[in-house]
Amino acid sequence: MNPKSFDVVVVGAGNAGLCAALAAREGGARVLVLEAAPETERGGNSRFTAGAMRVVYRGIDDLRELIPDLTDADIARTDFGAYTESDFLDDMGRITEYRSDPDLVELLVRRSFDTLRWMKSKGVRFAPMYGRQAFKVGDRMRFWGGLTVEAWGGGPGLIDLLMQAIGRERIEIWYGARALRLIADDTGVHGVVVRRERSAIDVTAAAVVLASGGFEANAEWRARYLGPGWDLAKVRGTRFNTGGGIAMALEIGASPYGNWSGCHAVGWDRNAPEFGDLAVGDGYQKHSYPFGIMVNAAGKRFVDEGADFRNYTYAKYGRVILAQPQQFAWQIFDSKVAHLLRDEYRIKQVTKVRADTLEALAAKLDDVDGPALLREIAAFNAAVRKDIAFDPTVRDGRCTQGLAVDKSNWANTLDAPPFDAYAVTCGITFTFGGLRIDTGGRVQSVDGEPVARLYAAGELVGGLFYFNYPGGTGLTSGAVFGRIAGTSAARQALESSKAHAR
Ligand SMILES: Cc1cc2nc3c(=O)[nH]c(=O)nc-3n(C[C@H](O)[C@H](O)[C@H](O)COP(=O)(O)OP(=O)(O)OC[C@H]3O[C@@H](n4cnc5c(N)ncnc54)[C@H](O)[C@@H]3O)c2cc1C
């Protein structure tokens, strides 16, 4: 066989692309994966993650199937609860304001458990996400946010184990190989033009799967589609997701779909680098704001930090921070909640100040109107409903009353020194707009027909997320739609080869 000809070419070696490649191989296809990054930076955004995966489980028996090494001691000390299909469907509906594509959401939800089980069959391992998704209540651990499972070893572990599976299946990967454009004519797609070792080469294929991420790492596209100011956001993950896969599909008539002006963006260390740092992973994020307050340069609170559990607000609050003067905020906590702060607050690369009085703290916060901040905290403390008990494992209703911006849950007075403050800006995770696919992973054209032999999965699929996002859904979506796209692409390739043989 011509070495530059494959049954299926997958563009992008993140979680979605690797799942697509494994599924295509399982379907009997000869597969090539193209990856723009060098091997040292492999894994895309997926490698930067904590590996959190939102999955339907009916109870402990389902969890045991995904996590066979769950011990009896863990089970005895933990309230895992359940996360049903209707919980997941409701979360997707509520969080996206009922905009998301019902067919795609249904697939995502209903295939989630089976897809993780399939990943496990390929060698991926899972663990309960105690560190970030459970709190101790009395002598028991309680999961609170519908997000119980993480890939073993987080994002790096997920990518390593998927890569081991790719190796076992003898799937070829070219690193430093950027797909430039699709080879296509009126009858559909026939391959990809790839830049590798400084020259462009044609790779032909019976089917192509695009899994090359969104356009979050492209400052020009961010300003163009997300709006003014988005060029100033920091990129949380890979520098390689610049919208190339989306552009090459649109160029041959694919339909744009979804929330093109929307994205997932969070509070991220104000002094973090322009792109993600693999040594730090997701550590620049600062996600414990529900237990403190956030203030801007004017010393004012600007958002309801306790509107909902962190899993349901963090992805939209980056946008709110970006809209503040000078695009920053300080998160402030007192010692009463210090034990609740996530691991990322204790990394070395953190922009943090500490003081024993609020006056001393206010004087130390860069770029903040100190006197205004002290007035804001005094008003906040006076407005806290101290008669309602604080409980981080439920929406406790411990709110403030009468403020311009009230806090709905987990409101505590700031009065127990030492006081800690952390400076954040907006970190963009991934973009929501992308390509339109059908339930077989086939990319749809602007005319409403499938683009023959073109499939897509992962971040560059539009129509799933609007305005906001329930934590842990990106990896599950990449896996579910990657597997679907890979399976369909292999089927297409085998049909094509049968047709040639006839
Ligand atoms: C810091 C951080 C933490 C996160 N935490 C979580 C979490 O815990 N749980 C969760 O579900 N989601 C999380 N996410 C979101 C999650 O990373 C994404 O939803 C998911 O990884 C997307 O997978 P993907 O395969 O579509 O894209 P990616 O993993 O980004 O893979 C895309 C690949 O395509 C390559 N590529 C791009 N252009 C080209 C081209 N032209 N040719 C060839 N290759 C190309 C890129 O180099 C990249 O390797 C997090 C994201 C970040 C940045």
XYZ file of C-alpha atoms and ligand atoms in Angstrom:
555
model
C 0.000 0.000 0.000
C 1.128 3.552 -0.667
C 2.572 4.743 2.683
C 0.731 8.059 2.314
C -2.624 6.416 1.941
C -4.742 5.252 4.884
C -8.294 4.105 5.489
C -8.895 6.726 8.154
C -6.904 9.862 8.969
C -7.596 11.462 12.344
C -6.526 15.095 12.759
C -5.517 15.833 16.373
C -4.192 13.539 19.103
C -6.153 14.697 22.137
C -8.729 12.591 23.938
C -11.304 12.862 21.115
C -8.822 12.034 18.349
C -7.289 9.104 20.222
C -10.728 7.648 21.012
C -11.669 8.092 17.336
C -8.466 6.353 16.238
C -9.011 3.415 18.613
C -12.635 3.028 17.489
C -11.638 3.182 13.803
C -8.967 0.543 14.409
C -11.510 -1.610 16.209
C -13.662 -1.262 13.093
C -10.837 -2.773 11.046
C -9.395 0.419 9.536
C -5.749 1.291 8.933
C -5.426 4.565 10.812
C -3.052 7.542 10.797
C -3.207 10.240 13.484
C -1.819 13.674 12.594
C -0.687 15.845 15.482
C 0.567 19.413 15.015
C 2.463 19.479 18.317
C 5.850 17.872 18.829
C 5.784 14.653 20.850
C 6.949 16.471 24.002
C 3.788 18.609 23.906
C 1.436 15.840 22.856
C -2.043 15.363 24.285
C -3.690 18.701 23.442
C -5.920 20.323 26.039
C -6.807 16.847 27.262
C -3.368 16.517 28.854
C -3.831 19.766 30.828
C -6.984 18.504 32.516
C -7.600 16.950 35.889
C -9.206 14.113 33.962
C -12.629 14.786 35.512
C -15.317 12.965 33.520
C -19.051 13.495 33.994
C -20.707 10.131 33.605
C -24.063 8.598 34.376
C -23.969 6.017 37.184
C -26.869 4.480 39.004
C -24.949 3.704 42.155
C -22.008 1.878 43.569
C -22.279 -1.138 41.246
C -21.784 1.052 38.178
C -18.857 2.822 39.822
C -17.307 -0.534 40.693
C -17.468 -1.504 37.048
C -15.483 1.577 36.050
C -13.236 1.502 39.115
C -12.610 -2.134 40.048
C -9.954 -1.138 42.580
C -12.482 0.822 44.660
C -11.937 -0.620 48.140
C -14.588 -1.741 50.612
C -13.144 0.847 53.010
C -13.723 3.616 50.426
C -17.266 2.432 49.840
C -17.976 2.288 53.565
C -16.779 5.848 54.244
C -18.281 7.576 51.176
C -21.671 8.813 50.019
C -21.252 8.451 46.258
C -24.942 8.939 45.560
C -25.976 8.466 41.927
C -25.950 10.587 38.787
C -28.818 9.498 36.597
C -29.497 10.120 32.921
C -32.160 12.601 33.901
C -29.726 14.415 36.245
C -27.236 14.785 33.377
C -29.953 15.802 30.887
C -31.337 18.334 33.360
C -27.872 19.776 34.038
C -27.147 20.157 30.324
C -30.513 21.826 29.761
C -30.379 24.190 32.729
C -26.730 25.171 32.258
C -27.049 25.882 28.526
C -30.415 27.634 28.927
C -32.004 24.817 26.897
C -30.114 25.816 23.772
C -28.046 22.688 23.259
C -28.866 20.303 20.449
C -31.209 17.678 21.953
C -29.992 14.837 19.724
C -26.343 15.438 20.558
C -27.052 15.867 24.268
C -29.041 12.674 24.339
C -26.151 10.752 22.789
C -23.656 12.356 25.166
C -25.695 11.398 28.204
C -26.928 7.969 27.178
C -23.571 6.798 25.856
C -21.472 8.249 28.678
C -21.271 5.182 30.902
C -20.814 2.692 28.100
C -18.105 4.857 26.549
C -16.105 5.032 29.773
C -16.482 1.263 30.084
C -15.144 0.977 26.525
C -12.205 3.261 27.408
C -11.486 0.987 30.340
C -11.445 -1.974 27.958
C -8.737 -0.100 26.029
C -6.624 0.300 29.164
C -7.748 3.661 30.597
C -8.135 3.554 34.380
C -10.479 5.577 36.535
C -10.585 6.727 40.162
C -13.042 8.505 42.460
C -12.365 12.248 42.454
C -12.118 12.661 46.223
C -9.706 15.599 46.154
C -11.894 18.132 44.375
C -15.422 16.782 44.363
C -16.055 15.461 47.873
C -16.160 17.102 51.291
C -15.904 15.524 54.682
C -19.166 15.623 56.628
C -18.660 14.163 60.088
C -16.596 11.039 59.468
C -17.930 10.487 55.933
C -16.930 11.781 52.509
C -19.797 13.162 50.427
C -19.733 13.821 46.663
C -21.773 16.913 45.891
C -21.602 17.923 42.233
C -22.550 15.045 39.926
C -18.884 14.605 39.070
C -17.411 11.565 40.749
C -15.016 9.936 38.296
C -11.594 11.046 37.102
C -9.121 9.411 34.791
C -6.346 7.803 36.811
C -3.342 10.131 36.751
C -5.519 13.066 35.607
C -5.084 14.420 32.075
C -1.459 13.208 31.761
C -2.500 9.722 32.931
C -5.402 9.646 30.495
C -3.175 10.592 27.571
C -0.422 8.136 28.560
C -2.859 5.231 28.788
C -4.624 6.144 25.534
C -1.216 6.405 23.842
C -0.253 2.984 25.167
C -3.451 1.624 23.603
C -2.591 3.380 20.332
C 0.838 1.724 20.446
C -0.648 -1.712 21.158
C -2.970 -1.307 18.177
C -0.012 -0.244 15.997
C -1.764 2.959 15.009
C 0.630 5.353 13.345
C 1.039 8.882 14.769
C 2.913 11.675 13.049
C 3.986 14.445 15.433
C 4.870 17.928 14.213
C 2.384 17.244 11.421
C -0.098 20.057 10.970
C -3.098 19.377 8.741
C -3.357 22.368 6.413
C -6.427 21.637 4.313
C -8.740 18.896 3.161
C -8.367 17.276 -0.216
C -11.907 17.465 -1.505
C -13.987 17.712 -4.647
C -17.683 17.669 -5.487
C -17.934 14.075 -4.312
C -16.543 14.752 -0.849
C -13.280 14.415 1.064
C -10.346 12.291 -0.116
C -7.607 13.136 2.331
C -5.579 15.872 3.969
C -2.671 18.100 2.989
C -0.168 17.949 5.842
C 2.850 20.102 6.663
C 5.567 17.877 8.011
C 9.279 18.605 8.253
C 8.746 21.891 6.415
C 7.078 20.428 3.358
C 3.457 19.902 2.398
C 2.427 16.379 1.471
C -0.849 14.798 0.435
C -2.205 11.971 2.557
C -5.174 10.249 0.996
C -7.848 8.528 3.054
C -11.246 6.936 2.633
C -12.452 8.983 5.622
C -11.131 11.889 7.695
C -11.993 12.616 11.344
C -11.361 16.172 12.516
C -10.542 16.275 16.236
C -8.203 19.247 16.336
C -9.858 21.341 19.047
C -11.428 24.784 19.037
C -9.952 28.218 18.321
C -9.127 29.276 21.879
C -5.403 29.626 21.173
C -5.982 31.994 18.248
C -6.079 35.607 19.563
C -7.345 36.972 16.257
C -10.285 34.550 16.040
C -11.077 35.147 19.719
C -11.401 38.884 19.136
C -13.335 38.248 15.939
C -15.874 35.749 17.268
C -15.949 36.065 21.065
C -15.735 39.850 20.936
C -13.538 42.769 21.961
C -11.241 42.056 24.884
C -10.983 38.316 24.305
C -7.582 38.774 22.705
C -6.483 39.690 26.255
C -7.485 36.383 27.833
C -4.841 33.861 28.829
C -5.017 30.410 27.258
C -5.282 27.639 29.849
C -4.125 24.821 27.656
C -2.344 24.002 24.421
C -1.081 26.673 22.032
C -1.965 24.455 19.053
C -5.776 24.738 19.056
C -6.033 27.639 16.621
C -9.180 26.658 14.739
C -7.404 24.985 11.807
C -9.756 22.001 11.648
C -12.818 24.240 11.735
C -11.391 26.507 9.028
C -10.568 23.678 6.645
C -14.060 22.205 6.979
C -15.804 25.564 6.476
C -13.646 26.118 3.399
C -15.248 23.105 1.690
C -18.813 24.020 2.657
C -19.295 22.594 6.165
C -21.899 24.295 8.318
C -20.861 26.369 11.322
C -22.960 25.512 14.362
C -23.432 26.409 17.996
C -22.447 29.279 20.246
C -19.683 30.960 18.220
C -19.560 33.938 20.571
C -19.355 31.669 23.617
C -16.583 29.826 25.374
C -15.518 28.135 28.561
C -13.398 30.557 30.586
C -12.442 30.634 34.257
C -10.623 32.578 36.953
C -6.907 31.947 36.268
C -3.808 33.316 37.972
C -3.278 36.925 36.919
C 0.407 36.281 36.278
C 0.060 32.975 34.433
C 1.870 32.695 31.078
C 0.160 33.348 27.720
C -0.482 29.607 27.149
C -0.734 26.640 29.504
C 2.344 25.203 31.160
C 2.373 21.403 31.198
C 4.373 21.412 34.434
C 1.578 23.318 36.182
C -1.394 21.737 34.359
C -4.651 23.232 35.555
C -3.043 24.626 38.732
C -3.368 28.278 37.720
C -7.146 28.016 38.068
C -8.702 29.281 41.304
C -12.069 27.625 41.806
C -12.903 27.967 45.497
C -14.530 31.394 45.129
C -17.939 30.058 46.341
C -16.435 30.123 49.860
C -15.105 33.700 49.722
C -15.705 36.917 47.826
C -14.356 38.337 44.559
C -13.655 42.063 44.197
C -12.502 44.219 41.311
C -10.206 47.270 41.025
C -12.947 49.494 42.481
C -13.012 47.292 45.585
C -16.506 46.080 44.626
C -18.031 42.631 44.424
C -19.429 42.058 40.930
C -20.847 38.531 40.813
C -22.795 36.103 43.013
C -19.921 33.839 44.041
C -22.392 31.374 45.568
C -24.997 31.257 42.795
C -24.483 27.497 42.470
C -21.893 24.786 43.050
C -18.540 25.596 41.488
C -19.128 22.925 38.787
C -21.995 24.985 37.398
C -20.577 28.527 37.541
C -16.795 28.378 37.058
C -16.931 28.088 33.259
C -18.890 31.325 32.863
C -17.148 33.466 35.484
C -13.981 33.938 33.416
C -16.056 36.110 31.097
C -17.316 38.151 34.051
C -13.738 38.704 35.286
C -12.597 39.722 31.781
C -15.302 42.419 31.810
C -13.872 44.074 34.962
C -11.563 47.113 34.767
C -8.046 45.907 33.840
C -9.466 42.376 33.464
C -8.677 41.158 36.982
C -10.166 40.327 40.348
C -8.970 39.338 43.808
C -10.502 36.381 45.604
C -10.538 36.879 49.384
C -10.926 34.220 52.084
C -10.546 34.125 55.846
C -9.191 31.299 57.954
C -12.637 29.776 58.622
C -12.711 28.376 55.090
C -8.979 27.884 54.476
C -9.354 24.090 54.820
C -11.926 24.072 51.999
C -9.624 25.624 49.400
C -8.723 23.323 46.525
C -5.201 22.021 45.934
C -4.518 24.647 43.247
C -4.350 27.360 45.968
C -1.223 25.740 47.361
C 0.962 25.664 44.240
C 4.265 27.511 44.090
C 3.299 29.661 41.087
C 0.526 31.594 42.816
C -0.208 35.341 43.091
C -1.185 35.546 46.743
C -1.043 38.011 49.617
C -1.741 37.385 53.298
C -2.417 39.794 56.162
C -3.606 39.643 59.757
C -6.090 42.484 59.444
C -8.457 43.520 56.683
C -6.850 46.986 56.655
C -3.405 45.483 56.059
C -4.818 43.187 53.379
C -6.551 46.061 51.556
C -3.263 47.978 51.466
C -1.490 44.995 49.913
C -3.886 44.283 47.030
C -2.322 45.595 43.817
C -4.462 47.994 41.766
C -7.426 47.968 44.209
C -9.164 50.958 45.843
C -8.411 49.964 49.469
C -10.850 52.219 51.355
C -13.675 51.203 49.003
C -12.789 47.543 49.563
C -12.995 47.932 53.354
C -16.444 49.517 53.036
C -17.513 46.676 50.727
C -16.379 43.988 53.177
C -18.095 45.739 56.100
C -21.362 45.851 54.145
C -20.936 42.227 53.104
C -20.280 41.048 56.669
C -23.338 42.899 57.925
C -25.555 41.322 55.250
C -24.711 37.648 55.945
C -27.645 35.566 57.228
C -25.808 34.039 60.182
C -28.957 32.258 61.308
C -28.621 29.778 58.397
C -26.082 26.952 58.828
C -23.088 26.755 56.494
C -22.747 23.449 54.572
C -20.449 23.160 51.533
C -22.015 19.876 50.372
C -25.447 21.323 49.596
C -26.778 24.622 48.259
C -27.117 25.760 51.853
C -29.072 28.974 51.264
C -26.767 30.838 53.645
C -27.029 34.087 51.754
C -26.584 37.816 52.098
C -29.547 40.148 52.068
C -29.883 43.669 50.766
C -26.643 44.047 48.799
C -26.417 45.333 45.218
C -24.926 41.922 44.355
C -26.128 39.335 46.842
C -24.442 36.017 47.481
C -26.941 33.117 47.394
C -25.124 30.316 49.214
C -22.096 29.712 51.460
C -21.904 33.355 52.627
C -19.531 33.689 55.581
C -18.364 36.839 57.316
C -14.750 37.742 56.633
C -13.466 38.229 60.153
C -11.111 35.412 61.116
C -7.447 36.190 60.409
C -5.235 35.515 58.641
C -6.858 36.783 55.442
C -5.650 35.427 52.102
C -6.221 36.977 48.673
C -5.456 35.564 45.229
C -5.254 37.601 42.011
C -7.039 36.169 38.970
C -7.717 37.136 35.397
C -9.640 35.355 32.634
C -8.271 32.034 31.388
C -9.973 30.631 28.303
C -10.396 26.854 28.188
C -12.097 26.142 24.892
C -14.545 27.686 22.444
C -18.149 26.508 22.070
C -18.785 27.225 18.383
C -17.753 24.712 15.744
C -19.027 22.315 13.129
C -22.439 20.730 12.779
C -22.454 16.934 13.011
C -25.222 14.359 12.910
C -25.631 11.497 15.356
C -23.189 9.413 13.301
C -20.448 12.021 13.718
C -20.759 13.072 10.070
C -19.977 16.725 9.373
C -22.971 18.499 7.825
C -22.768 20.947 4.948
C -24.373 24.381 4.734
C -26.923 22.727 2.434
C -27.923 20.316 5.199
C -26.332 17.211 3.687
C -23.410 15.267 5.118
C -20.009 16.234 3.678
C -19.090 12.823 2.296
C -16.329 11.049 4.223
C -15.795 13.831 6.774
C -16.358 13.289 10.522
C -15.711 15.370 13.629
C -15.427 15.015 17.402
C -14.345 16.913 20.485
C -14.055 20.628 21.083
C -14.684 21.547 17.456
C -18.204 20.107 17.500
C -20.723 22.931 17.849
C -24.180 22.742 19.397
C -23.449 21.167 22.773
C -22.496 24.074 25.018
C -24.064 27.522 25.153
C -23.139 30.278 27.655
C -21.909 27.795 30.236
C -20.840 24.222 30.804
C -21.210 21.560 33.502
C -17.706 20.616 34.753
C -16.218 17.379 33.434
C -18.290 17.217 30.244
C -15.557 18.046 27.700
C -13.639 14.802 28.063
C -16.812 12.720 28.123
C -18.041 14.499 24.995
C -14.693 13.942 23.244
C -14.775 10.253 24.122
C -18.420 9.665 23.176
C -18.263 11.545 19.869
C -14.714 10.401 19.136
C -15.782 6.806 19.426
C -18.861 7.440 17.257
C -16.860 9.315 14.585
C -14.120 6.669 14.501
C -16.640 3.844 14.201
C -18.505 5.614 11.377
C -15.275 6.514 9.580
C -14.067 2.905 9.672
C -17.395 1.686 8.345
C -17.183 4.235 5.534
C -13.627 3.170 4.710
C -14.549 -0.495 4.545
C -17.564 0.248 2.333
C -15.312 2.268 0.014
C -12.770 -0.528 -0.237
C -15.518 -3.064 -0.963
C -16.860 -0.776 -3.692
C -13.354 -0.526 -5.210
C -12.960 -4.280 -5.132
C -16.226 -4.769 -7.051
C -6.487 23.508 32.036
C -7.666 22.705 31.524
C -8.356 21.867 32.396
C -9.461 21.143 31.947
N -10.049 20.241 32.797
C -11.014 19.421 32.318
C -11.506 18.343 33.096
O -11.019 18.056 34.222
N -12.516 17.591 32.570
C -13.022 17.817 31.319
O -13.937 17.113 30.890
N -12.522 18.794 30.539
C -11.530 19.583 31.004
N -11.013 20.540 30.177
C -11.557 20.662 28.807
C -10.955 19.548 27.961
O -9.569 19.714 27.916
C -11.459 19.541 26.535
O -12.844 19.603 26.497
C -11.017 18.263 25.823
O -9.735 17.894 26.241
C -11.006 18.459 24.342
O -10.496 17.309 23.726
P -10.160 17.351 22.186
O -9.560 16.022 21.889
O -11.313 17.832 21.418
O -9.058 18.500 22.048
P -7.502 18.475 22.461
O -7.236 17.550 23.594
O -7.095 19.893 22.650
O -6.800 17.878 21.185
C -6.739 18.576 19.977
C -5.402 18.252 19.318
O -5.414 18.700 17.968
C -4.119 19.183 17.648
N -4.237 20.066 16.475
C -4.770 21.313 16.406
N -4.744 21.773 15.137
C -4.188 20.788 14.378
C -3.893 20.648 12.988
N -4.194 21.610 12.108
N -3.298 19.492 12.564
C -2.985 18.496 13.430
N -3.247 18.587 14.766
C -3.854 19.702 15.233
C -3.672 19.877 18.902
O -2.282 20.016 18.959
C -4.230 18.934 19.986
O -3.273 17.959 20.349
C -9.900 21.278 30.604
C -9.187 22.092 29.733
C -8.077 22.790 30.174
C -7.318 23.646 29.189
